[in-house]
PDB file of C-alpha atoms in Angstrom:
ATOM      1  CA  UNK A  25      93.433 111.451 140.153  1.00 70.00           C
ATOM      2  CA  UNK A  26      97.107 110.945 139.306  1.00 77.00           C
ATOM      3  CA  UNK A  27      96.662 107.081 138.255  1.00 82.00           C
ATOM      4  CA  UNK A  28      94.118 108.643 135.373  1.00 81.00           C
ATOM      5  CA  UNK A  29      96.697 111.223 133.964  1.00 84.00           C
ATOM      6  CA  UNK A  30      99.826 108.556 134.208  1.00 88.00           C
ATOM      7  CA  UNK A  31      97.223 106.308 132.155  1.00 86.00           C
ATOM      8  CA  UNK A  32      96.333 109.124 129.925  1.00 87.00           C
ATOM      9  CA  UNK A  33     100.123 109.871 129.280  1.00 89.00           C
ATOM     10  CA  UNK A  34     100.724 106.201 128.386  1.00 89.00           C
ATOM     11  CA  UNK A  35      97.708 106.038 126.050  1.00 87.00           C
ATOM     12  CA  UNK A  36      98.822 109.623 124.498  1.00 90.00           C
ATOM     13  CA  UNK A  37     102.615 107.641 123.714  1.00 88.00           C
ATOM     14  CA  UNK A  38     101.284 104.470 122.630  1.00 86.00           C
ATOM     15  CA  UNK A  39      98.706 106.283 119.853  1.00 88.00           C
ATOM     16  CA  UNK A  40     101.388 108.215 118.622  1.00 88.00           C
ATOM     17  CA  UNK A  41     103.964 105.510 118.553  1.00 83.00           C
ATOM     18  CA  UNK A  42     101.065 103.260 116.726  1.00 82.00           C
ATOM     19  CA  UNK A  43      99.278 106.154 114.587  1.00 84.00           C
ATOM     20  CA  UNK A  44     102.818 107.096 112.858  1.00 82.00           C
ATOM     21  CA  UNK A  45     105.527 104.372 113.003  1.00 82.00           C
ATOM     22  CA  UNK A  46     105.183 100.910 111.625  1.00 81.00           C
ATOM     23  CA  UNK A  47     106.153  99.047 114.708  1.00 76.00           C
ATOM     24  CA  UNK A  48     105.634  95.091 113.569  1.00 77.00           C
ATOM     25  CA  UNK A  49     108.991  95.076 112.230  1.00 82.00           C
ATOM     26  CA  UNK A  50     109.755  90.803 113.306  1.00 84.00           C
ATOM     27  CA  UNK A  51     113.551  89.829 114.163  1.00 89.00           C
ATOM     28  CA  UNK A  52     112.731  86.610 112.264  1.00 92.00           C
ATOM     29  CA  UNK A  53     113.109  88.775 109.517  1.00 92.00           C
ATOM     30  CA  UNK A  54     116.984  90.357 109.978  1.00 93.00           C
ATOM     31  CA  UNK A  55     118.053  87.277 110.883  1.00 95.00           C
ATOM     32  CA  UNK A  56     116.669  85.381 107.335  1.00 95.00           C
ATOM     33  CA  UNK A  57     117.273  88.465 105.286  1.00 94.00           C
ATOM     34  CA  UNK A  58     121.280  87.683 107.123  1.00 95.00           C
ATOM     35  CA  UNK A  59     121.527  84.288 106.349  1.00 95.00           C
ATOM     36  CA  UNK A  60     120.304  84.968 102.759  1.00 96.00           C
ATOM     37  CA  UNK A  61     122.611  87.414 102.320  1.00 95.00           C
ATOM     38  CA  UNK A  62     125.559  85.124 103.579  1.00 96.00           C
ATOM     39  CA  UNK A  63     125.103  82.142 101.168  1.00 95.00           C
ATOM     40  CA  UNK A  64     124.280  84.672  98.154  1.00 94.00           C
ATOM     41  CA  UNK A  65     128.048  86.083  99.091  1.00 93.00           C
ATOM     42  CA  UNK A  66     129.279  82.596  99.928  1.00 92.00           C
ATOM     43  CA  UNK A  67     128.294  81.104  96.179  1.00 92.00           C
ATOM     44  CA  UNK A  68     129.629  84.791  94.832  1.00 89.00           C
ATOM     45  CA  UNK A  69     133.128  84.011  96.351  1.00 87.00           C
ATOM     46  CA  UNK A  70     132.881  80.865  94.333  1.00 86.00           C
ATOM     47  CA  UNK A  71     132.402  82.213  91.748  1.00 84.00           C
ATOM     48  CA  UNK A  72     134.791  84.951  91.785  1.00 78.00           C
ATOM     49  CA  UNK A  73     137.539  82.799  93.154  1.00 77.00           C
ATOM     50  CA  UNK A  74     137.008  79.094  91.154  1.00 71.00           C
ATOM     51  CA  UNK A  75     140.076  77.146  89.730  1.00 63.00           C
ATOM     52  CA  UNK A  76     142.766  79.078  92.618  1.00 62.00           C
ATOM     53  CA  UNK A  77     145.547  77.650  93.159  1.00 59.00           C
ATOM     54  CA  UNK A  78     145.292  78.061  97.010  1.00 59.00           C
ATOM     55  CA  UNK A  79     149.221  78.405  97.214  1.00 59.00           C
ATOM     56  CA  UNK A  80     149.811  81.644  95.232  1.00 59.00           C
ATOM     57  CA  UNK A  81     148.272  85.004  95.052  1.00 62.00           C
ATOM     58  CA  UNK A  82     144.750  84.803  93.976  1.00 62.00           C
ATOM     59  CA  UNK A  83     143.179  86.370  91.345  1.00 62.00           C
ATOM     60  CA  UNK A  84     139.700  87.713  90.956  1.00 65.00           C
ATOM     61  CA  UNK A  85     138.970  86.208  87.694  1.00 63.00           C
ATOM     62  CA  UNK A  86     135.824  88.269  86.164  1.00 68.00           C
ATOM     63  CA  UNK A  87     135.088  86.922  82.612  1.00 72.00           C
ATOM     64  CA  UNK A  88     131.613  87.989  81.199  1.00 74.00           C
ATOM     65  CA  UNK A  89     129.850  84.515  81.752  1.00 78.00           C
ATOM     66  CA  UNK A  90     131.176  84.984  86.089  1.00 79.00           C
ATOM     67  CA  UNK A  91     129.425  88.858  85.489  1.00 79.00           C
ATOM     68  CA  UNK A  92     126.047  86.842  84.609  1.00 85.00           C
ATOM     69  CA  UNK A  93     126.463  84.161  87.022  1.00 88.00           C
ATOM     70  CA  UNK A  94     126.677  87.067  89.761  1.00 85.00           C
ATOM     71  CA  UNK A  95     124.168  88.952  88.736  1.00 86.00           C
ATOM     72  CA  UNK A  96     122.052  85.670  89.068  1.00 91.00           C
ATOM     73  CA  UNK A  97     123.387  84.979  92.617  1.00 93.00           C
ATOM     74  CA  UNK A  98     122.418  88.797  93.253  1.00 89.00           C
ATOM     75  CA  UNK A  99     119.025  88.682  92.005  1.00 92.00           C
ATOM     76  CA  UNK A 100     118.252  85.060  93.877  1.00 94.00           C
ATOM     77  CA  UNK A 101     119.306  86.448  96.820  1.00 94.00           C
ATOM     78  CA  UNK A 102     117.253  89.909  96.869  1.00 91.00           C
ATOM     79  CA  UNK A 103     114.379  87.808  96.151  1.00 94.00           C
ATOM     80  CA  UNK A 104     114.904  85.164  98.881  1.00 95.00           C
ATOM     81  CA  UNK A 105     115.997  87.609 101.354  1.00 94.00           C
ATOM     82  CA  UNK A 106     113.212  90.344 100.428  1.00 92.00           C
ATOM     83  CA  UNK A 107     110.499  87.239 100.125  1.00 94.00           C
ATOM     84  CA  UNK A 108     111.233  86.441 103.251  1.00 94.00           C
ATOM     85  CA  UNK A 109     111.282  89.252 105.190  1.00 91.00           C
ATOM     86  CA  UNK A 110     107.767  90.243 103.603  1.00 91.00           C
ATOM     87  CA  UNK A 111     106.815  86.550 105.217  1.00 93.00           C
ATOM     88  CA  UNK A 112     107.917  87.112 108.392  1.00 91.00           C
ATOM     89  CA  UNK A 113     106.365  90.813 108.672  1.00 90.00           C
ATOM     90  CA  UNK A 114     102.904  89.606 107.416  1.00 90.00           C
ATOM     91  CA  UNK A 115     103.017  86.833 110.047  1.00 90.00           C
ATOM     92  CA  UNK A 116     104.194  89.905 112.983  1.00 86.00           C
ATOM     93  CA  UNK A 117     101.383  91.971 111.557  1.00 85.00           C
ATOM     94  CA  UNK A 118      98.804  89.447 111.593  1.00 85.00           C
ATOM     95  CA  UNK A 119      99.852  88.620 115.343  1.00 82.00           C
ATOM     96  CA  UNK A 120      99.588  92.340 116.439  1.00 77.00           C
ATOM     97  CA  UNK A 121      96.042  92.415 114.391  1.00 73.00           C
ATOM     98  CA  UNK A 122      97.552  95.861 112.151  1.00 73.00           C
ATOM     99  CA  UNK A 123      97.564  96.022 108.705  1.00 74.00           C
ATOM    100  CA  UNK A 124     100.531  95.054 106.446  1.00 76.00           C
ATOM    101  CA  UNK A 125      99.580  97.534 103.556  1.00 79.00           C
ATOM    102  CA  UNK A 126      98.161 100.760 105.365  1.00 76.00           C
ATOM    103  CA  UNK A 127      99.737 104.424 105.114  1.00 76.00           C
ATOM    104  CA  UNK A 128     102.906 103.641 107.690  1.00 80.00           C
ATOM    105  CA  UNK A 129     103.946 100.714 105.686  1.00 86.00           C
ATOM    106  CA  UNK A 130     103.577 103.311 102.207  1.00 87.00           C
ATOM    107  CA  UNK A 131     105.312 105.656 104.135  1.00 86.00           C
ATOM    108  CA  UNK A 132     108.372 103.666 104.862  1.00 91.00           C
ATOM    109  CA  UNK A 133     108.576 101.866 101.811  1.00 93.00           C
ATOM    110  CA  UNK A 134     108.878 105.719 100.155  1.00 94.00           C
ATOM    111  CA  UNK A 135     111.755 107.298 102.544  1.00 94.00           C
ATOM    112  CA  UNK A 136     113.073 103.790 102.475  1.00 95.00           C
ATOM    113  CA  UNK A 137     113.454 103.773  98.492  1.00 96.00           C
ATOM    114  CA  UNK A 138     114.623 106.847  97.627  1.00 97.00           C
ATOM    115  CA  UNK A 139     118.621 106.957  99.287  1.00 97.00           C
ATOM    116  CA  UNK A 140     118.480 102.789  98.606  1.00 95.00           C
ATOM    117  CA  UNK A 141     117.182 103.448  94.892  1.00 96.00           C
ATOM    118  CA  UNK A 142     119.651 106.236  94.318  1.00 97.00           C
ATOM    119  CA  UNK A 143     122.643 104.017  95.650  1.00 96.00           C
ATOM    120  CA  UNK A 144     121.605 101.406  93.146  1.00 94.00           C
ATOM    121  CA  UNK A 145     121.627 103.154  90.252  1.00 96.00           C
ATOM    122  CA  UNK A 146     124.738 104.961  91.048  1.00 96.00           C
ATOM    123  CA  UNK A 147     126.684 101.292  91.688  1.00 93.00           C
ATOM    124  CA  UNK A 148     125.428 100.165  88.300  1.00 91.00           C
ATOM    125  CA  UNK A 149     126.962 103.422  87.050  1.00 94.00           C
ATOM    126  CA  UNK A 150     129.713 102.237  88.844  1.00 93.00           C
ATOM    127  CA  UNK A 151     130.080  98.900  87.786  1.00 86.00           C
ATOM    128  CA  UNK A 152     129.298  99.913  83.932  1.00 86.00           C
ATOM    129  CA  UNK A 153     132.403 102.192  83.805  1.00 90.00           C
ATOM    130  CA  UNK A 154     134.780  99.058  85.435  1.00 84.00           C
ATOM    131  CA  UNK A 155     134.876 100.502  88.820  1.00 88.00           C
ATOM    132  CA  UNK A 156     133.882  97.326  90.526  1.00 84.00           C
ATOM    133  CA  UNK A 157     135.989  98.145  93.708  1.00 87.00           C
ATOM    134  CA  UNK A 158     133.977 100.964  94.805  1.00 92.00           C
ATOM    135  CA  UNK A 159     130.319  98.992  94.244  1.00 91.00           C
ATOM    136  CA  UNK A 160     130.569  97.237  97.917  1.00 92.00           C
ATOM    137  CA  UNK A 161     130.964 100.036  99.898  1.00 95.00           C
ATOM    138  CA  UNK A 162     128.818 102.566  97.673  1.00 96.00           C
ATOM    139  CA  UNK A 163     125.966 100.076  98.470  1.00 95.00           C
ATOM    140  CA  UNK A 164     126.763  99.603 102.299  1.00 96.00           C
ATOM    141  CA  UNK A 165     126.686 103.394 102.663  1.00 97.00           C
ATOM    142  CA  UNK A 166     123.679 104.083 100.721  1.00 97.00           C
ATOM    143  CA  UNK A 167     122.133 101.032 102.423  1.00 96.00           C
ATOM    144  CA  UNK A 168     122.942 102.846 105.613  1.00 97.00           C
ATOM    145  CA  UNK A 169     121.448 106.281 104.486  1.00 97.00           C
ATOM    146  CA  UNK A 170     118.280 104.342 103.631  1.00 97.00           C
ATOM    147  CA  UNK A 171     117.691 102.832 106.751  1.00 96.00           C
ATOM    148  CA  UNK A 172     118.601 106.004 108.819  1.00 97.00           C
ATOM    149  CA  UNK A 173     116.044 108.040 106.434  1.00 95.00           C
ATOM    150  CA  UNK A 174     112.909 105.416 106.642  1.00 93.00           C
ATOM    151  CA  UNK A 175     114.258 104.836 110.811  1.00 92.00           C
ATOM    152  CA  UNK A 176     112.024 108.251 111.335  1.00 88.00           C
ATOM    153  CA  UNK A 177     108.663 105.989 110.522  1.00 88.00           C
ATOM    154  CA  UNK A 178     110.100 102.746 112.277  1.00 88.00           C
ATOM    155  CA  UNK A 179     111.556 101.945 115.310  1.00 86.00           C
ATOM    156  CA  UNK A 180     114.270 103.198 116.737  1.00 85.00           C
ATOM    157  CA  UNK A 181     116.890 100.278 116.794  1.00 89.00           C
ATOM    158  CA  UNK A 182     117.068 100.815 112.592  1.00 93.00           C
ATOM    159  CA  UNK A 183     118.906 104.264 112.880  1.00 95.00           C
ATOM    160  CA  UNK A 184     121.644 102.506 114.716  1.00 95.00           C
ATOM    161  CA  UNK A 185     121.839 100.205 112.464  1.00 96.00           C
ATOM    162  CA  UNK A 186     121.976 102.495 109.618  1.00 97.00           C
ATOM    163  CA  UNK A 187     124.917 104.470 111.093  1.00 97.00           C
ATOM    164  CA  UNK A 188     126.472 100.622 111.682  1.00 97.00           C
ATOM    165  CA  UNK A 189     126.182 100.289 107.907  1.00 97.00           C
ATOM    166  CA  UNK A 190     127.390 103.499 106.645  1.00 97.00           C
ATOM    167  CA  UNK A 191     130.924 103.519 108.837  1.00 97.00           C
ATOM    168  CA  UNK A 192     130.862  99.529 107.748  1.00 97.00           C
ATOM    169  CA  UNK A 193     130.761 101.132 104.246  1.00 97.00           C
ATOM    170  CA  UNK A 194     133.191 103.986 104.561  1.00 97.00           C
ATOM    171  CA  UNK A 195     135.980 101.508 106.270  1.00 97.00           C
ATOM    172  CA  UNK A 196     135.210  99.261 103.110  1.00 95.00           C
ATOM    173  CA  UNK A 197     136.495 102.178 100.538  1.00 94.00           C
ATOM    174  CA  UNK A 198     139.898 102.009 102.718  1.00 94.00           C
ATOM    175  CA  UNK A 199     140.295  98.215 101.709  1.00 91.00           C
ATOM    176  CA  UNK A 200     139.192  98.196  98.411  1.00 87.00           C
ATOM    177  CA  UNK A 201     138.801  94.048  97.115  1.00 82.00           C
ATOM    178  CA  UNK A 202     137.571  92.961 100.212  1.00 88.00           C
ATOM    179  CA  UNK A 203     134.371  93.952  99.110  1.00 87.00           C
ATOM    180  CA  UNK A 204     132.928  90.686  99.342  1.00 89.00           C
ATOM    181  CA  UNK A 205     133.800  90.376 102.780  1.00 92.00           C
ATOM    182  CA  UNK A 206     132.403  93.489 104.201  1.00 95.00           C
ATOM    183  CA  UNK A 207     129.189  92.920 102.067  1.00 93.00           C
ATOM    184  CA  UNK A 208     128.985  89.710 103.906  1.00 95.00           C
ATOM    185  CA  UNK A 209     129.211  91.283 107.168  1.00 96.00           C
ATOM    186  CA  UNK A 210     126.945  94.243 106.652  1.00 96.00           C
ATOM    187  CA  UNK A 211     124.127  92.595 104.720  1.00 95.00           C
ATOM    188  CA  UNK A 212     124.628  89.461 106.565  1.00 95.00           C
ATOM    189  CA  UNK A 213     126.027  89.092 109.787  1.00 96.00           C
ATOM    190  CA  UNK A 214     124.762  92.931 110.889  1.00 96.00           C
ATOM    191  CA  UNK A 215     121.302  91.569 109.957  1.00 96.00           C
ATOM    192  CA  UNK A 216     121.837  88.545 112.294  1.00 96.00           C
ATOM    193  CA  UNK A 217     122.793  90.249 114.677  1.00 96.00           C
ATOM    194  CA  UNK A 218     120.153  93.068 115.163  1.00 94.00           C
ATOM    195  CA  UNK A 219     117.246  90.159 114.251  1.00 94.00           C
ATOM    196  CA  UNK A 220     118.678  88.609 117.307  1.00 94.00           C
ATOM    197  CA  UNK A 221     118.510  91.754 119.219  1.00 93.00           C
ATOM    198  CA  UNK A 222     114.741  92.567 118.529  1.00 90.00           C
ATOM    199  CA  UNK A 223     113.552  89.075 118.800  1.00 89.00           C
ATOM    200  CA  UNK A 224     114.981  88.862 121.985  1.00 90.00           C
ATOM    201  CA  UNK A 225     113.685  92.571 123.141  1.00 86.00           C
ATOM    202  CA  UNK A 226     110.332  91.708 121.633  1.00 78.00           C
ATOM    203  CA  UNK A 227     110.061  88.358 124.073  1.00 75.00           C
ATOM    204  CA  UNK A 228     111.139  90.331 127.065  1.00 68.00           C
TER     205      UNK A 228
ATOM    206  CA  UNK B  10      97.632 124.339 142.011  1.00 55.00           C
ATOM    207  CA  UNK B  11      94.794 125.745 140.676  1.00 60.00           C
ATOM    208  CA  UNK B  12      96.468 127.116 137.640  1.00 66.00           C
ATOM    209  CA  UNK B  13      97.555 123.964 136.914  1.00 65.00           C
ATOM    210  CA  UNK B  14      94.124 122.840 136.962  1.00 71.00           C
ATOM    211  CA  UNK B  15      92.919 125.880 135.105  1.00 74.00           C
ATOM    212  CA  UNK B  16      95.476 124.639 132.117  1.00 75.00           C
ATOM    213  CA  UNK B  17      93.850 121.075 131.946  1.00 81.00           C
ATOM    214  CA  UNK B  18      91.515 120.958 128.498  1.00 83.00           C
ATOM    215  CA  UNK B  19      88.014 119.737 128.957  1.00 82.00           C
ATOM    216  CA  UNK B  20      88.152 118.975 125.428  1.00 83.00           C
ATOM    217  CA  UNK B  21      90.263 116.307 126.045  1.00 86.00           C
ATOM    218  CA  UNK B  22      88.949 114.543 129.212  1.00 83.00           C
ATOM    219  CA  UNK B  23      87.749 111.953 126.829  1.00 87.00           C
ATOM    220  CA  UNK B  24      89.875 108.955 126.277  1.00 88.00           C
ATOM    221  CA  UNK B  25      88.448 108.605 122.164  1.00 92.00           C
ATOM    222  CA  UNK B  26      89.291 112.142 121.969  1.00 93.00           C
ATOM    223  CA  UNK B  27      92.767 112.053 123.873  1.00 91.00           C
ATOM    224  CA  UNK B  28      93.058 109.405 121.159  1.00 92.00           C
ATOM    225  CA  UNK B  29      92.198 111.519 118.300  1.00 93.00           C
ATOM    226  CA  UNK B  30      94.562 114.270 119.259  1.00 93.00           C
ATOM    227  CA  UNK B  31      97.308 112.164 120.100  1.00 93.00           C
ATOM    228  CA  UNK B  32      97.417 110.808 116.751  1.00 92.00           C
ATOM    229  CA  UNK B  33      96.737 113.743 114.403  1.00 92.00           C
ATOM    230  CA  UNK B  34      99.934 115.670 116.259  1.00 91.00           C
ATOM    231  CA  UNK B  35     102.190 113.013 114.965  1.00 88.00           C
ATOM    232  CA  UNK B  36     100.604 112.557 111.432  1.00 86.00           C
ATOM    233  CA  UNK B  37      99.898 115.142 109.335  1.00 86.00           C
ATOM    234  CA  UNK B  38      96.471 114.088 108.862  1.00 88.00           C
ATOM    235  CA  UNK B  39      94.215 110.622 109.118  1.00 89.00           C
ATOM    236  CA  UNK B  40      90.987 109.260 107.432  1.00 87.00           C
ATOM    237  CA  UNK B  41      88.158 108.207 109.635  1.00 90.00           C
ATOM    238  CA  UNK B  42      88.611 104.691 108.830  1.00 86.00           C
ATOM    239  CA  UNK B  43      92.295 104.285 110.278  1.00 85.00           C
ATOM    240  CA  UNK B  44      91.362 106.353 113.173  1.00 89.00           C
ATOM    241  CA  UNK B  45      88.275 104.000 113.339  1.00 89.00           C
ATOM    242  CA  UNK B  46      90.890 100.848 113.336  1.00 84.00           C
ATOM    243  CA  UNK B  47      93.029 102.809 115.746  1.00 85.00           C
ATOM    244  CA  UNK B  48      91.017 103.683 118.209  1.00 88.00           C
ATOM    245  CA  UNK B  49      88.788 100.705 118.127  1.00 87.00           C
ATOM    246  CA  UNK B  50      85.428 102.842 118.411  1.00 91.00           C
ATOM    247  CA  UNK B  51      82.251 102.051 116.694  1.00 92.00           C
ATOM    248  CA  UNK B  52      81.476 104.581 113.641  1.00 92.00           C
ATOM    249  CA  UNK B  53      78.748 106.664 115.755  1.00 93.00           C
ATOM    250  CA  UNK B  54      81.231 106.874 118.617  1.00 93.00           C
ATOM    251  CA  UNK B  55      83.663 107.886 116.469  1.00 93.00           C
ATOM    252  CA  UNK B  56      81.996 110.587 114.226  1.00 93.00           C
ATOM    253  CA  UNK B  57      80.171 112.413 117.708  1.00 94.00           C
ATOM    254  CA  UNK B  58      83.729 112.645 119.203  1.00 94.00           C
ATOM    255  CA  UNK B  59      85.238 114.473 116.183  1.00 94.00           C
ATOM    256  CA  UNK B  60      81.924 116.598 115.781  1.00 94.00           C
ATOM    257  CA  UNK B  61      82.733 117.920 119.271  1.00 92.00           C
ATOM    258  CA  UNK B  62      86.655 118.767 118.287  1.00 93.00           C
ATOM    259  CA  UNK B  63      85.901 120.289 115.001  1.00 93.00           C
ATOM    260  CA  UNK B  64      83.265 122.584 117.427  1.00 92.00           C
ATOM    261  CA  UNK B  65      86.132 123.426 119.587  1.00 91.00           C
ATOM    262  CA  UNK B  66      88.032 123.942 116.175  1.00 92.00           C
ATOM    263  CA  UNK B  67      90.912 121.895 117.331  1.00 94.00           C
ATOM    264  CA  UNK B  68      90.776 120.282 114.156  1.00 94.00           C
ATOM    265  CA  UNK B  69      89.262 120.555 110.807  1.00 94.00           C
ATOM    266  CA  UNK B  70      88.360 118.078 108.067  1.00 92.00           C
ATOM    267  CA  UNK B  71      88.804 117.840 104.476  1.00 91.00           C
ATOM    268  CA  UNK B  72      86.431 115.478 101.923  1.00 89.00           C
ATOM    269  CA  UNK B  73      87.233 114.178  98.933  1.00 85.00           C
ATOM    270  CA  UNK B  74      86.066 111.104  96.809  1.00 84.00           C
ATOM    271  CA  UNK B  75      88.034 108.184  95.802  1.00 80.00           C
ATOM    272  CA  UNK B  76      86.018 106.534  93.423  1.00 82.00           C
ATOM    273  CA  UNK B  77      82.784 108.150  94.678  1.00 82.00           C
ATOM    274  CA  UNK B  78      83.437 107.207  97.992  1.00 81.00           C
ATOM    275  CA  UNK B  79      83.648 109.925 100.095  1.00 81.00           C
ATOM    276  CA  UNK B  80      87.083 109.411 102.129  1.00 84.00           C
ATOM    277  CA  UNK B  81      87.256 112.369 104.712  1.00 89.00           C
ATOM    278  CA  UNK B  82      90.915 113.808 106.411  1.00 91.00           C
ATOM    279  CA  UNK B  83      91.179 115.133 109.486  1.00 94.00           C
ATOM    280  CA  UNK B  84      93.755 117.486 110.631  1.00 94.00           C
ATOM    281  CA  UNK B  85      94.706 119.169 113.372  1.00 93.00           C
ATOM    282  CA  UNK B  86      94.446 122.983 113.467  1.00 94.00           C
ATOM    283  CA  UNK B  87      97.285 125.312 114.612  1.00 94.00           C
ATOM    284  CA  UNK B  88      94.925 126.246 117.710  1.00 93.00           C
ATOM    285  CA  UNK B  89      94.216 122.337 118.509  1.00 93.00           C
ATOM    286  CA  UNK B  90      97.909 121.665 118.609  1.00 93.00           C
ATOM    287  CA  UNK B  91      98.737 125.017 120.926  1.00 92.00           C
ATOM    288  CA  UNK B  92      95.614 123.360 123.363  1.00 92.00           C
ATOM    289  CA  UNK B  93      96.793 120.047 123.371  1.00 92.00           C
ATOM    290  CA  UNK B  94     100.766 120.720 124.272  1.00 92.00           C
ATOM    291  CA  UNK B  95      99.328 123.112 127.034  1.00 90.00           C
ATOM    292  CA  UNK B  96      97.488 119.977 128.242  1.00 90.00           C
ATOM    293  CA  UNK B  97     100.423 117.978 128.329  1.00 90.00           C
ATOM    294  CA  UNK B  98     102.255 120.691 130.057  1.00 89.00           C
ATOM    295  CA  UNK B  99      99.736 120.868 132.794  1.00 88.00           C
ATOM    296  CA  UNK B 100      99.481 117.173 133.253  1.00 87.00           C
ATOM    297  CA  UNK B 101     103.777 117.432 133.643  1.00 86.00           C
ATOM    298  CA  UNK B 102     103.077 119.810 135.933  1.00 85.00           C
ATOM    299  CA  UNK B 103     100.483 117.889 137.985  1.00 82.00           C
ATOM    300  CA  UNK B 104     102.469 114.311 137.898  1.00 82.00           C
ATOM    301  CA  UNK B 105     105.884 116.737 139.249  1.00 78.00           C
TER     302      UNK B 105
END
């Protein structure tokens, strides 16, 4: 009598937790999305930094044709990192037999979008107006808002990695041209280390 | 003992219906088709269980048509989610 109502309780958790969150979230994922996002800001610091003389005070050196060759390395990188993660989710998905595109997956796309959306447009305000400073941790903290928003319709691990993000961020407006740094370590080695994390809770 | 007993829905003795509760508290509504997937009932199964809840008016159903097909919501009405969280309680109760 008791086995059938601990059962029941377990199926009742396990609907809900499948009916409203998408759950097939792969670690394989952070951790690509994390390396992406480490040689994007690797060939950036090139960029930004090329012909130093390593002895003196450096100089970021921003000429238009270094603005272009960023943007490039920015774009190439969202699309690599995004590609990737789409890969590794659609391979998760097919192992758990759910569906990649269903309502969930709509659902935190949406509340995913609209903080992360927001943030960009505000950074290219940002950056338009020659406040290039504040772009690295307007993104980190909008990043985090994003993830804490869509966390709601995912699992749980993503709001604490949100709230990672948005201190990451807020410590990042204190030190102001080390942008590049902390974007390195929020969008890359944060990822790496929370793929990690999940892959290794997933096996267990 | 017996009140907790007393507090125990008949309407949800059913595993597919359990199912179909558990899921429409946590979404605000879902098609037959995801249930379908969700569940993993045939279509008969499926439709004879939520004939029974919509009797007990724990939930209630919308139609529309998306491109002519029909495409049917179901929702859960305030008096379905009131039964089902008094089930819960009483099965708390029992387990204590």
């Amino acid at each position: 009598m008791k086995e059938k109502y601990i059962e029941d309780l377990k199926e009742i958790k396990d609907i809900m937790n499948r009916s409203s969150r998408f759950i097939s979230l792969s670690g394989l994922s952070g951790i690509s999305a994390g390396f992406c996002a480490l040689i994007g800001a690797f060939l950036a610091y090139n960029t930004v930094y090329q012909n130093q003389n390593y002895l003196g005070y450096r100089k970021v050196i921003i000429t238009s044709d270094s603005i272009s060759t960023l943007l490039l390395i920015a774009i190439g990188t969202i699309v690599v990192a995004i590609g990737s993660v789409i890969y590794f989710t659609t391979r998760e998905t097919k192992k758990r037999n759910q569906k990649i595109w269903d309502y969930q997956t709509k659902r935190l796309l949406i509340n995913l979008s609209i903080p992360l959306v927001t943030g960009g447009i505000l950074a290219l305000m940002f950056l338009y107006k020659g406040y290039i400073g504040v772009v690295a941790p307007l993104t980190l903290v909008f990043y985090g808002l994003a993830l804490v928003n869509a966390s709601k319709y995912t699992l749980d691990e993503i709001r604490s990695l949100g709230i990672i993000e948005i201190c990451l961020g807020l410590i990042a407006m204190q030190f102001i041209g080390y942008g590049l740094i902390f974007w390195a370590i929020g969008f890359g080695v944060l990822h790496i280390v929370y793929g990690v994390i999940m892959q290794l809770k997933n096996k267990s | 003992m017996k009140d907790i007993l007393k507090d125990l829905d008949k309407a949800f003795e059913n595993k597919v219906r359990l199912g179909i509760m558990s899921a429409l508290m946590v979404n605000e509504f879902m098609d037959f088709n995801t249930l379908k997937d969700l569940l993993d009932v045939t279509d008969g199964n499926l439709a004879s269980h939520l004939k029974s809840l919509e009797k007990t008016e724990y939930i209630t159903y919308k139609k529309e048509f998306n491109d002519r097909k029909p495409h049917t919501k179901y929702y859960a009405t305030e008096a379905g989610k009131m039964a089902f969280t008094k089930h819960l309680n009483a099965i708390e109760q029992l387990l204590k």
